[in-house]
């Protein structure tokens, strides 16, 4: 009886030890035997941000189709698992947990909205998943120390603020007013704009905050007029911006003012909402996506992705495609950036892929010319690629914006 | 002076919202938390009738009033009436808040999330009044609100329907004994409130644009105006709306605009604390006190 117990004990111990060792080696075994690479994509594919989320999905689908047709990444096919968070941070967090735990995603793309990223980003980083942010713009979402696995390919708010201030100052404006709403987005935008005004040795003649979605914007327009502004930097969303422009028309102060807005000001029907005052407004875009109105032609790289979008998803317009080739290329870049980093790292291990991204080498892009990350800087887009563009155009409404030539 | 003119136009929006809230409150004792959504429905229906059906603006406004009135009656039948005695069952708070969310979501799905422009009355023509440029649309906002204020008060005081509404408002049980069909009066009041909400939505749409979020901020001001004027006091709704609008316009000159709403609500809280029945009841109390002293 005693001997039998010893035999049982020995077998249990050996089996347990073997299982423990197997468990310890699990990642290596998993990587070697991995049959596919799973990208978890949590995006707003319905709700107010649906156009953005669906653009990203289309771009990712396009890239994955091409990658798989060419044999996958290091022989492994790529599969995306999508979740629609509807722009809701609570849903974003639970879907992120689902794609990482249940679907065993190797990499993460998204979410779309900054608030959704803020809610889910800590979980992604705790699980050491390399995350690509290709739409969310809030400045503090990307911090190499706080969120070491999060990288961004989109223009962040702080770089937009820097670009707005640079453009205003380069145009010689002396009386600049800063206009923003009282939401976290507006407050963050104001802080960024003030920071770059200070760095440029300039001071705004007025800072005007208002309640988002307010019915009457006449007081905002009146304060711009009272300040005698020659330039207004708008950190406002499109509809509120259009209301302010209409109010500026009401207080008769359109002629001596130029309005430069961050990308949130841009919306497809801005001209219809703002009326004649839309002509004094412009926003920001990437130079490669903003040809001059006199030469409406992309470079070869942008033309190639634009042609792919037309072939795959058809023409833009009512009842047709409502997604933007610019944001489709963001989704496309997310997959291609991961592919390049995995191939550079020769591994799908998160730390190795992270190190490959942080190498300082330039990764070619379709949305931007290229992205360069380092150990301390996880925002890969170069501020010098940002230029001043028209808010929306007649012929290419929603497709891209024309660049405003420097005077 | 221009601030007062702009304040009157914004105040007209608040006043009409407060009136719609007041009409429902005066006969049922409930607050229609879906009022902001009904205003939005009025504007969206108006937009569809103008831009999709192609109706002339004035016909679209009239049809929108009818449709929005029906929507408000359906709201009553589905979210309020089924609850039975509203003084005992306060489930209407949940059903009306729920209805508001449903209407907002429905509008988002059917209308889309992009705001749309809506035409001004009289084509956006501007005139110079007392040396200031002002749109005929803005003058119309104030005039239409004034006409509604006078007509409603006249109807309440001088017609059989008005007597019936007052009877149901003050003594609902006695009104029943007197043969007044309370149910019909309540349905009529919901219909009227819907009509007023539609007018409000259409008048504000050229300024705020048409969207499913168009009343999210303004809707709260409507409640503030109703409370300042005295909840259920339909005369007070106009006093509350216009005074709030003018006050905001004047304050905007001197305080950061981000604090404007906070100041408006501080004033509302002070009025509720000092004059629970609204500013008009406060004025009445003072008059009574003065008479007693004499």
PDB file of C-alpha atoms in Angstrom, chain A residues 29-287:
ATOM      1  CA  UNK A  29       5.665  26.757 -28.486  1.00  0.00           C
ATOM      2  CA  UNK A  30       2.664  28.908 -29.364  1.00  0.00           C
ATOM      3  CA  UNK A  31       4.721  31.164 -31.615  1.00  0.00           C
ATOM      4  CA  UNK A  32       6.358  28.254 -33.405  1.00  0.00           C
ATOM      5  CA  UNK A  33       3.115  26.413 -33.928  1.00  0.00           C
ATOM      6  CA  UNK A  34       1.052  29.536 -34.671  1.00  0.00           C
ATOM      7  CA  UNK A  35      -1.049  29.140 -37.750  1.00  0.00           C
ATOM      8  CA  UNK A  36      -2.286  32.710 -38.154  1.00  0.00           C
ATOM      9  CA  UNK A  37      -1.774  36.236 -36.911  1.00  0.00           C
ATOM     10  CA  UNK A  38      -4.870  37.743 -35.307  1.00  0.00           C
ATOM     11  CA  UNK A  39      -5.382  41.514 -35.266  1.00  0.00           C
ATOM     12  CA  UNK A  40      -8.043  42.734 -32.854  1.00  0.00           C
ATOM     13  CA  UNK A  41      -9.738  45.847 -34.217  1.00  0.00           C
ATOM     14  CA  UNK A  42     -12.160  47.705 -31.955  1.00  0.00           C
ATOM     15  CA  UNK A  43     -13.669  50.607 -33.874  1.00  0.00           C
ATOM     16  CA  UNK A  44     -16.791  52.750 -33.991  1.00  0.00           C
ATOM     17  CA  UNK A  45     -18.573  51.208 -36.958  1.00  0.00           C
ATOM     18  CA  UNK A  46     -21.962  52.659 -36.044  1.00  0.00           C
ATOM     19  CA  UNK A  47     -22.933  55.891 -34.311  1.00  0.00           C
ATOM     20  CA  UNK A  48     -21.540  59.360 -34.885  1.00  0.00           C
ATOM     21  CA  UNK A  49     -17.982  58.178 -35.680  1.00  0.00           C
ATOM     22  CA  UNK A  50     -19.130  55.367 -37.992  1.00  0.00           C
ATOM     23  CA  UNK A  51     -17.636  56.855 -41.151  1.00  0.00           C
ATOM     24  CA  UNK A  52     -14.203  56.884 -39.544  1.00  0.00           C
ATOM     25  CA  UNK A  53     -14.506  53.377 -38.089  1.00  0.00           C
ATOM     26  CA  UNK A  54     -15.813  51.921 -41.343  1.00  0.00           C
ATOM     27  CA  UNK A  55     -13.031  53.621 -43.314  1.00  0.00           C
ATOM     28  CA  UNK A  56     -10.462  51.938 -41.075  1.00  0.00           C
ATOM     29  CA  UNK A  57     -12.162  48.557 -41.483  1.00  0.00           C
ATOM     30  CA  UNK A  58     -12.150  48.914 -45.263  1.00  0.00           C
ATOM     31  CA  UNK A  59      -8.448  49.843 -45.220  1.00  0.00           C
ATOM     32  CA  UNK A  60      -7.558  46.915 -42.976  1.00  0.00           C
ATOM     33  CA  UNK A  61      -9.599  44.490 -45.103  1.00  0.00           C
ATOM     34  CA  UNK A  62      -7.849  45.749 -48.229  1.00  0.00           C
ATOM     35  CA  UNK A  63      -4.391  45.327 -46.699  1.00  0.00           C
ATOM     36  CA  UNK A  64      -5.148  41.887 -45.210  1.00  0.00           C
ATOM     37  CA  UNK A  65      -6.485  40.682 -48.562  1.00  0.00           C
ATOM     38  CA  UNK A  66      -3.245  41.756 -50.266  1.00  0.00           C
ATOM     39  CA  UNK A  67      -0.996  40.374 -47.533  1.00  0.00           C
ATOM     40  CA  UNK A  68      -2.712  36.980 -47.533  1.00  0.00           C
ATOM     41  CA  UNK A  69      -2.698  36.819 -51.329  1.00  0.00           C
ATOM     42  CA  UNK A  70       1.079  37.294 -51.154  1.00  0.00           C
ATOM     43  CA  UNK A  71       1.533  34.447 -48.660  1.00  0.00           C
ATOM     44  CA  UNK A  72       0.826  36.204 -45.355  1.00  0.00           C
ATOM     45  CA  UNK A  73       3.415  37.471 -42.897  1.00  0.00           C
ATOM     46  CA  UNK A  74       6.315  35.038 -42.487  1.00  0.00           C
ATOM     47  CA  UNK A  75       4.060  32.398 -43.971  1.00  0.00           C
ATOM     48  CA  UNK A  76       1.256  33.032 -41.505  1.00  0.00           C
ATOM     49  CA  UNK A  77      -2.088  34.290 -42.809  1.00  0.00           C
ATOM     50  CA  UNK A  78      -3.534  37.382 -41.152  1.00  0.00           C
ATOM     51  CA  UNK A  79      -7.067  37.545 -39.750  1.00  0.00           C
ATOM     52  CA  UNK A  80      -8.811  40.546 -38.245  1.00  0.00           C
ATOM     53  CA  UNK A  81     -11.495  40.279 -35.573  1.00  0.00           C
ATOM     54  CA  UNK A  82     -13.680  43.382 -35.539  1.00  0.00           C
ATOM     55  CA  UNK A  83     -15.823  44.756 -32.760  1.00  0.00           C
ATOM     56  CA  UNK A  84     -18.111  47.792 -33.054  1.00  0.00           C
ATOM     57  CA  UNK A  85     -17.854  49.898 -29.884  1.00  0.00           C
ATOM     58  CA  UNK A  86     -20.218  52.581 -31.316  1.00  0.00           C
ATOM     59  CA  UNK A  87     -17.806  55.181 -29.935  1.00  0.00           C
ATOM     60  CA  UNK A  88     -18.784  54.165 -26.397  1.00  0.00           C
ATOM     61  CA  UNK A  89     -15.783  53.892 -23.997  1.00  0.00           C
ATOM     62  CA  UNK A  90     -17.507  51.263 -21.818  1.00  0.00           C
ATOM     63  CA  UNK A  91     -18.163  49.021 -24.809  1.00  0.00           C
ATOM     64  CA  UNK A  92     -14.642  49.662 -26.105  1.00  0.00           C
ATOM     65  CA  UNK A  93     -13.154  48.379 -22.854  1.00  0.00           C
ATOM     66  CA  UNK A  94     -15.226  45.184 -22.729  1.00  0.00           C
ATOM     67  CA  UNK A  95     -14.696  44.448 -26.445  1.00  0.00           C
ATOM     68  CA  UNK A  96     -10.971  44.981 -25.994  1.00  0.00           C
ATOM     69  CA  UNK A  97     -10.982  42.403 -23.193  1.00  0.00           C
ATOM     70  CA  UNK A  98     -12.943  40.070 -25.463  1.00  0.00           C
ATOM     71  CA  UNK A  99     -10.584  40.293 -28.449  1.00  0.00           C
ATOM     72  CA  UNK A 100      -7.507  39.842 -26.267  1.00  0.00           C
ATOM     73  CA  UNK A 101      -8.783  37.077 -23.975  1.00  0.00           C
ATOM     74  CA  UNK A 102     -11.340  35.219 -26.094  1.00  0.00           C
ATOM     75  CA  UNK A 103     -10.096  35.831 -29.629  1.00  0.00           C
ATOM     76  CA  UNK A 104      -6.440  35.799 -28.533  1.00  0.00           C
ATOM     77  CA  UNK A 105      -5.514  38.803 -30.666  1.00  0.00           C
ATOM     78  CA  UNK A 106      -1.765  39.201 -31.191  1.00  0.00           C
ATOM     79  CA  UNK A 107      -1.962  42.892 -32.075  1.00  0.00           C
ATOM     80  CA  UNK A 108      -4.505  45.674 -31.634  1.00  0.00           C
ATOM     81  CA  UNK A 109      -5.663  48.417 -34.022  1.00  0.00           C
ATOM     82  CA  UNK A 110      -7.881  51.202 -32.641  1.00  0.00           C
ATOM     83  CA  UNK A 111     -10.213  52.185 -31.058  1.00  0.00           C
ATOM     84  CA  UNK A 112     -11.495  55.124 -33.110  1.00  0.00           C
ATOM     85  CA  UNK A 113     -12.453  57.670 -30.447  1.00  0.00           C
ATOM     86  CA  UNK A 114      -9.962  59.092 -27.964  1.00  0.00           C
ATOM     87  CA  UNK A 115     -12.278  58.412 -25.021  1.00  0.00           C
ATOM     88  CA  UNK A 116     -12.571  54.759 -26.079  1.00  0.00           C
ATOM     89  CA  UNK A 117      -8.781  54.503 -26.309  1.00  0.00           C
ATOM     90  CA  UNK A 118      -8.386  56.058 -22.860  1.00  0.00           C
ATOM     91  CA  UNK A 119     -10.794  53.472 -21.412  1.00  0.00           C
ATOM     92  CA  UNK A 120      -9.159  50.412 -23.001  1.00  0.00           C
ATOM     93  CA  UNK A 121      -5.487  51.371 -23.415  1.00  0.00           C
ATOM     94  CA  UNK A 122      -4.325  50.319 -19.914  1.00  0.00           C
ATOM     95  CA  UNK A 123      -5.699  46.779 -20.462  1.00  0.00           C
ATOM     96  CA  UNK A 124      -3.955  46.510 -23.847  1.00  0.00           C
ATOM     97  CA  UNK A 125      -0.641  47.569 -22.302  1.00  0.00           C
ATOM     98  CA  UNK A 126      -1.027  45.304 -19.254  1.00  0.00           C
ATOM     99  CA  UNK A 127      -1.382  42.427 -21.710  1.00  0.00           C
ATOM    100  CA  UNK A 128       1.656  43.640 -23.681  1.00  0.00           C
ATOM    101  CA  UNK A 129      -0.125  43.880 -26.999  1.00  0.00           C
ATOM    102  CA  UNK A 130       1.338  46.249 -29.564  1.00  0.00           C
ATOM    103  CA  UNK A 131      -1.446  48.741 -30.314  1.00  0.00           C
ATOM    104  CA  UNK A 132      -1.671  51.025 -33.354  1.00  0.00           C
ATOM    105  CA  UNK A 133      -3.842  54.135 -32.994  1.00  0.00           C
ATOM    106  CA  UNK A 134      -4.792  55.264 -36.477  1.00  0.00           C
ATOM    107  CA  UNK A 135      -7.630  57.728 -35.752  1.00  0.00           C
ATOM    108  CA  UNK A 136      -7.687  58.867 -32.098  1.00  0.00           C
ATOM    109  CA  UNK A 137      -5.911  62.208 -31.694  1.00  0.00           C
ATOM    110  CA  UNK A 138      -5.893  63.174 -27.964  1.00  0.00           C
ATOM    111  CA  UNK A 139      -2.303  64.125 -27.132  1.00  0.00           C
ATOM    112  CA  UNK A 140      -1.883  62.182 -23.892  1.00  0.00           C
ATOM    113  CA  UNK A 141      -2.951  58.809 -25.320  1.00  0.00           C
ATOM    114  CA  UNK A 142       0.562  58.256 -26.581  1.00  0.00           C
ATOM    115  CA  UNK A 143       3.258  58.206 -23.937  1.00  0.00           C
ATOM    116  CA  UNK A 144       6.167  55.777 -24.338  1.00  0.00           C
ATOM    117  CA  UNK A 145       6.675  55.528 -20.565  1.00  0.00           C
ATOM    118  CA  UNK A 146       3.053  55.182 -19.508  1.00  0.00           C
ATOM    119  CA  UNK A 147       1.813  53.092 -22.451  1.00  0.00           C
ATOM    120  CA  UNK A 148       4.935  51.414 -23.888  1.00  0.00           C
ATOM    121  CA  UNK A 149       3.047  49.234 -26.397  1.00  0.00           C
ATOM    122  CA  UNK A 150       0.892  52.022 -27.919  1.00  0.00           C
ATOM    123  CA  UNK A 151       1.992  53.681 -31.176  1.00  0.00           C
ATOM    124  CA  UNK A 152       0.161  56.241 -33.305  1.00  0.00           C
ATOM    125  CA  UNK A 153       0.108  56.984 -37.031  1.00  0.00           C
ATOM    126  CA  UNK A 154      -2.520  59.782 -36.981  1.00  0.00           C
ATOM    127  CA  UNK A 155      -1.788  63.512 -36.488  1.00  0.00           C
ATOM    128  CA  UNK A 156      -2.070  64.023 -32.711  1.00  0.00           C
ATOM    129  CA  UNK A 157      -3.722  67.118 -31.259  1.00  0.00           C
ATOM    130  CA  UNK A 158      -0.477  68.613 -29.982  1.00  0.00           C
ATOM    131  CA  UNK A 159       1.082  68.441 -33.464  1.00  0.00           C
ATOM    132  CA  UNK A 160      -2.065  69.976 -34.941  1.00  0.00           C
ATOM    133  CA  UNK A 161      -1.846  72.799 -32.401  1.00  0.00           C
ATOM    134  CA  UNK A 162       1.826  73.287 -33.266  1.00  0.00           C
ATOM    135  CA  UNK A 163       0.967  73.387 -36.990  1.00  0.00           C
ATOM    136  CA  UNK A 164      -1.911  75.884 -36.469  1.00  0.00           C
ATOM    137  CA  UNK A 165       0.326  78.247 -34.518  1.00  0.00           C
ATOM    138  CA  UNK A 166       3.156  77.882 -37.051  1.00  0.00           C
ATOM    139  CA  UNK A 167       0.832  78.725 -39.961  1.00  0.00           C
ATOM    140  CA  UNK A 168      -0.732  81.727 -38.163  1.00  0.00           C
ATOM    141  CA  UNK A 169       2.626  83.173 -37.182  1.00  0.00           C
ATOM    142  CA  UNK A 170       4.210  82.513 -40.582  1.00  0.00           C
ATOM    143  CA  UNK A 171       1.364  84.504 -42.140  1.00  0.00           C
ATOM    144  CA  UNK A 172       2.249  87.466 -39.952  1.00  0.00           C
ATOM    145  CA  UNK A 173      -0.908  87.616 -37.849  1.00  0.00           C
ATOM    146  CA  UNK A 174      -0.514  89.743 -34.734  1.00  0.00           C
ATOM    147  CA  UNK A 175      -3.946  89.517 -33.108  1.00  0.00           C
ATOM    148  CA  UNK A 176      -4.660  85.839 -32.723  1.00  0.00           C
ATOM    149  CA  UNK A 177      -7.643  84.580 -30.712  1.00  0.00           C
ATOM    150  CA  UNK A 178      -8.009  81.014 -29.493  1.00  0.00           C
ATOM    151  CA  UNK A 179     -11.549  79.605 -29.699  1.00  0.00           C
ATOM    152  CA  UNK A 180     -12.579  76.292 -28.168  1.00  0.00           C
ATOM    153  CA  UNK A 181     -15.425  74.574 -26.371  1.00  0.00           C
ATOM    154  CA  UNK A 182     -15.385  73.625 -22.700  1.00  0.00           C
ATOM    155  CA  UNK A 183     -15.189  69.857 -23.273  1.00  0.00           C
ATOM    156  CA  UNK A 184     -12.028  67.881 -22.434  1.00  0.00           C
ATOM    157  CA  UNK A 185     -11.191  68.043 -26.143  1.00  0.00           C
ATOM    158  CA  UNK A 186     -11.461  71.835 -26.211  1.00  0.00           C
ATOM    159  CA  UNK A 187      -9.577  72.323 -22.953  1.00  0.00           C
ATOM    160  CA  UNK A 188      -6.784  70.030 -24.192  1.00  0.00           C
ATOM    161  CA  UNK A 189      -6.681  71.893 -27.505  1.00  0.00           C
ATOM    162  CA  UNK A 190      -6.428  75.247 -25.719  1.00  0.00           C
ATOM    163  CA  UNK A 191      -3.542  73.996 -23.561  1.00  0.00           C
ATOM    164  CA  UNK A 192      -1.696  72.725 -26.648  1.00  0.00           C
ATOM    165  CA  UNK A 193      -2.288  75.940 -28.634  1.00  0.00           C
ATOM    166  CA  UNK A 194      -1.144  78.101 -25.686  1.00  0.00           C
ATOM    167  CA  UNK A 195       1.970  75.962 -25.259  1.00  0.00           C
ATOM    168  CA  UNK A 196       3.036  76.476 -28.879  1.00  0.00           C
ATOM    169  CA  UNK A 197       2.091  80.181 -28.797  1.00  0.00           C
ATOM    170  CA  UNK A 198       4.413  80.545 -25.796  1.00  0.00           C
ATOM    171  CA  UNK A 199       7.176  78.599 -27.541  1.00  0.00           C
ATOM    172  CA  UNK A 200       6.822  80.931 -30.528  1.00  0.00           C
ATOM    173  CA  UNK A 201       7.019  83.962 -28.203  1.00  0.00           C
ATOM    174  CA  UNK A 202       3.493  85.048 -29.112  1.00  0.00           C
ATOM    175  CA  UNK A 203       0.454  85.739 -26.959  1.00  0.00           C
ATOM    176  CA  UNK A 204      -3.190  85.392 -27.912  1.00  0.00           C
ATOM    177  CA  UNK A 205      -5.262  88.581 -27.642  1.00  0.00           C
ATOM    178  CA  UNK A 206      -8.186  86.527 -26.299  1.00  0.00           C
ATOM    179  CA  UNK A 207      -9.087  82.994 -25.289  1.00  0.00           C
ATOM    180  CA  UNK A 208     -12.763  82.320 -25.920  1.00  0.00           C
ATOM    181  CA  UNK A 209     -14.409  79.211 -24.474  1.00  0.00           C
ATOM    182  CA  UNK A 210     -18.035  78.301 -25.076  1.00  0.00           C
ATOM    183  CA  UNK A 211     -20.410  75.453 -24.270  1.00  0.00           C
ATOM    184  CA  UNK A 212     -20.389  72.857 -27.033  1.00  0.00           C
ATOM    185  CA  UNK A 213     -23.624  72.631 -29.014  1.00  0.00           C
ATOM    186  CA  UNK A 214     -24.843  76.012 -27.676  1.00  0.00           C
ATOM    187  CA  UNK A 215     -27.792  77.442 -29.604  1.00  0.00           C
ATOM    188  CA  UNK A 216     -26.530  80.997 -29.941  1.00  0.00           C
ATOM    189  CA  UNK A 217     -22.908  81.640 -30.915  1.00  0.00           C
ATOM    190  CA  UNK A 218     -23.333  85.413 -31.284  1.00  0.00           C
ATOM    191  CA  UNK A 219     -21.488  86.094 -27.989  1.00  0.00           C
ATOM    192  CA  UNK A 220     -18.491  84.109 -29.311  1.00  0.00           C
ATOM    193  CA  UNK A 221     -18.487  86.116 -32.533  1.00  0.00           C
ATOM    194  CA  UNK A 222     -18.889  89.352 -30.589  1.00  0.00           C
ATOM    195  CA  UNK A 223     -15.871  88.549 -28.406  1.00  0.00           C
ATOM    196  CA  UNK A 224     -13.764  87.796 -31.501  1.00  0.00           C
ATOM    197  CA  UNK A 225     -14.843  91.163 -32.901  1.00  0.00           C
ATOM    198  CA  UNK A 226     -14.225  92.986 -29.601  1.00  0.00           C
ATOM    199  CA  UNK A 227     -10.684  91.572 -29.508  1.00  0.00           C
ATOM    200  CA  UNK A 228     -10.043  93.045 -32.966  1.00  0.00           C
ATOM    201  CA  UNK A 229      -8.686  89.661 -34.086  1.00  0.00           C
ATOM    202  CA  UNK A 230      -7.049  89.193 -37.462  1.00  0.00           C
ATOM    203  CA  UNK A 231      -6.817  85.403 -37.060  1.00  0.00           C
ATOM    204  CA  UNK A 232      -8.853  82.895 -35.043  1.00  0.00           C
ATOM    205  CA  UNK A 233      -7.524  79.439 -34.227  1.00  0.00           C
ATOM    206  CA  UNK A 234     -10.606  77.200 -33.890  1.00  0.00           C
ATOM    207  CA  UNK A 235     -10.473  74.076 -31.751  1.00  0.00           C
ATOM    208  CA  UNK A 236     -14.123  73.398 -32.471  1.00  0.00           C
ATOM    209  CA  UNK A 237     -16.150  70.672 -34.109  1.00  0.00           C
ATOM    210  CA  UNK A 238     -17.657  71.360 -37.534  1.00  0.00           C
ATOM    211  CA  UNK A 239     -21.247  72.245 -36.595  1.00  0.00           C
ATOM    212  CA  UNK A 240     -20.241  74.603 -33.769  1.00  0.00           C
ATOM    213  CA  UNK A 241     -17.560  76.143 -35.994  1.00  0.00           C
ATOM    214  CA  UNK A 242     -20.153  76.738 -38.719  1.00  0.00           C
ATOM    215  CA  UNK A 243     -22.497  78.378 -36.176  1.00  0.00           C
ATOM    216  CA  UNK A 244     -19.689  80.723 -35.089  1.00  0.00           C
ATOM    217  CA  UNK A 245     -18.938  81.614 -38.724  1.00  0.00           C
ATOM    218  CA  UNK A 246     -22.626  82.447 -39.279  1.00  0.00           C
ATOM    219  CA  UNK A 247     -22.603  84.537 -36.106  1.00  0.00           C
ATOM    220  CA  UNK A 248     -19.471  86.357 -37.340  1.00  0.00           C
ATOM    221  CA  UNK A 249     -21.437  87.203 -40.469  1.00  0.00           C
ATOM    222  CA  UNK A 250     -24.268  88.517 -38.265  1.00  0.00           C
ATOM    223  CA  UNK A 251     -21.923  90.819 -36.334  1.00  0.00           C
ATOM    224  CA  UNK A 252     -20.350  91.879 -39.630  1.00  0.00           C
ATOM    225  CA  UNK A 253     -16.831  90.621 -38.901  1.00  0.00           C
ATOM    226  CA  UNK A 254     -15.856  88.334 -41.749  1.00  0.00           C
ATOM    227  CA  UNK A 255     -13.785  90.634 -43.893  1.00  0.00           C
ATOM    228  CA  UNK A 256     -10.760  91.125 -41.667  1.00  0.00           C
ATOM    229  CA  UNK A 257     -10.483  87.639 -40.247  1.00  0.00           C
ATOM    230  CA  UNK A 258      -8.924  84.312 -41.204  1.00  0.00           C
ATOM    231  CA  UNK A 259     -10.069  81.177 -39.376  1.00  0.00           C
ATOM    232  CA  UNK A 260      -7.673  78.236 -39.042  1.00  0.00           C
ATOM    233  CA  UNK A 261      -9.264  75.152 -37.557  1.00  0.00           C
ATOM    234  CA  UNK A 262      -7.987  71.810 -36.355  1.00  0.00           C
ATOM    235  CA  UNK A 263      -9.207  68.762 -38.282  1.00  0.00           C
ATOM    236  CA  UNK A 264     -12.412  68.496 -36.216  1.00  0.00           C
ATOM    237  CA  UNK A 265     -13.676  71.629 -37.972  1.00  0.00           C
ATOM    238  CA  UNK A 266     -13.750  69.780 -41.256  1.00  0.00           C
ATOM    239  CA  UNK A 267     -17.039  68.168 -42.182  1.00  0.00           C
ATOM    240  CA  UNK A 268     -18.457  67.342 -45.569  1.00  0.00           C
ATOM    241  CA  UNK A 269     -21.288  69.884 -45.487  1.00  0.00           C
ATOM    242  CA  UNK A 270     -19.396  72.678 -43.710  1.00  0.00           C
ATOM    243  CA  UNK A 271     -19.913  75.057 -46.631  1.00  0.00           C
ATOM    244  CA  UNK A 272     -23.680  74.426 -46.635  1.00  0.00           C
ATOM    245  CA  UNK A 273     -23.860  75.079 -42.890  1.00  0.00           C
ATOM    246  CA  UNK A 274     -21.495  78.046 -42.633  1.00  0.00           C
ATOM    247  CA  UNK A 275     -22.676  79.832 -45.781  1.00  0.00           C
ATOM    248  CA  UNK A 276     -20.491  82.459 -47.488  1.00  0.00           C
ATOM    249  CA  UNK A 277     -18.264  82.758 -44.402  1.00  0.00           C
ATOM    250  CA  UNK A 278     -16.829  79.297 -45.147  1.00  0.00           C
ATOM    251  CA  UNK A 279     -14.466  81.021 -47.581  1.00  0.00           C
ATOM    252  CA  UNK A 280     -12.399  82.486 -44.719  1.00  0.00           C
ATOM    253  CA  UNK A 281     -11.939  79.060 -43.087  1.00  0.00           C
ATOM    254  CA  UNK A 282      -9.339  76.401 -43.569  1.00  0.00           C
ATOM    255  CA  UNK A 283      -8.148  73.370 -41.711  1.00  0.00           C
ATOM    256  CA  UNK A 284      -5.195  70.995 -41.597  1.00  0.00           C
ATOM    257  CA  UNK A 285      -4.328  68.020 -43.708  1.00  0.00           C
ATOM    258  CA  UNK A 286      -1.363  66.040 -44.890  1.00  0.00           C
ATOM    259  CA  UNK A 287       0.521  67.545 -47.778  1.00  0.00           C
TER     260      UNK A 287
END
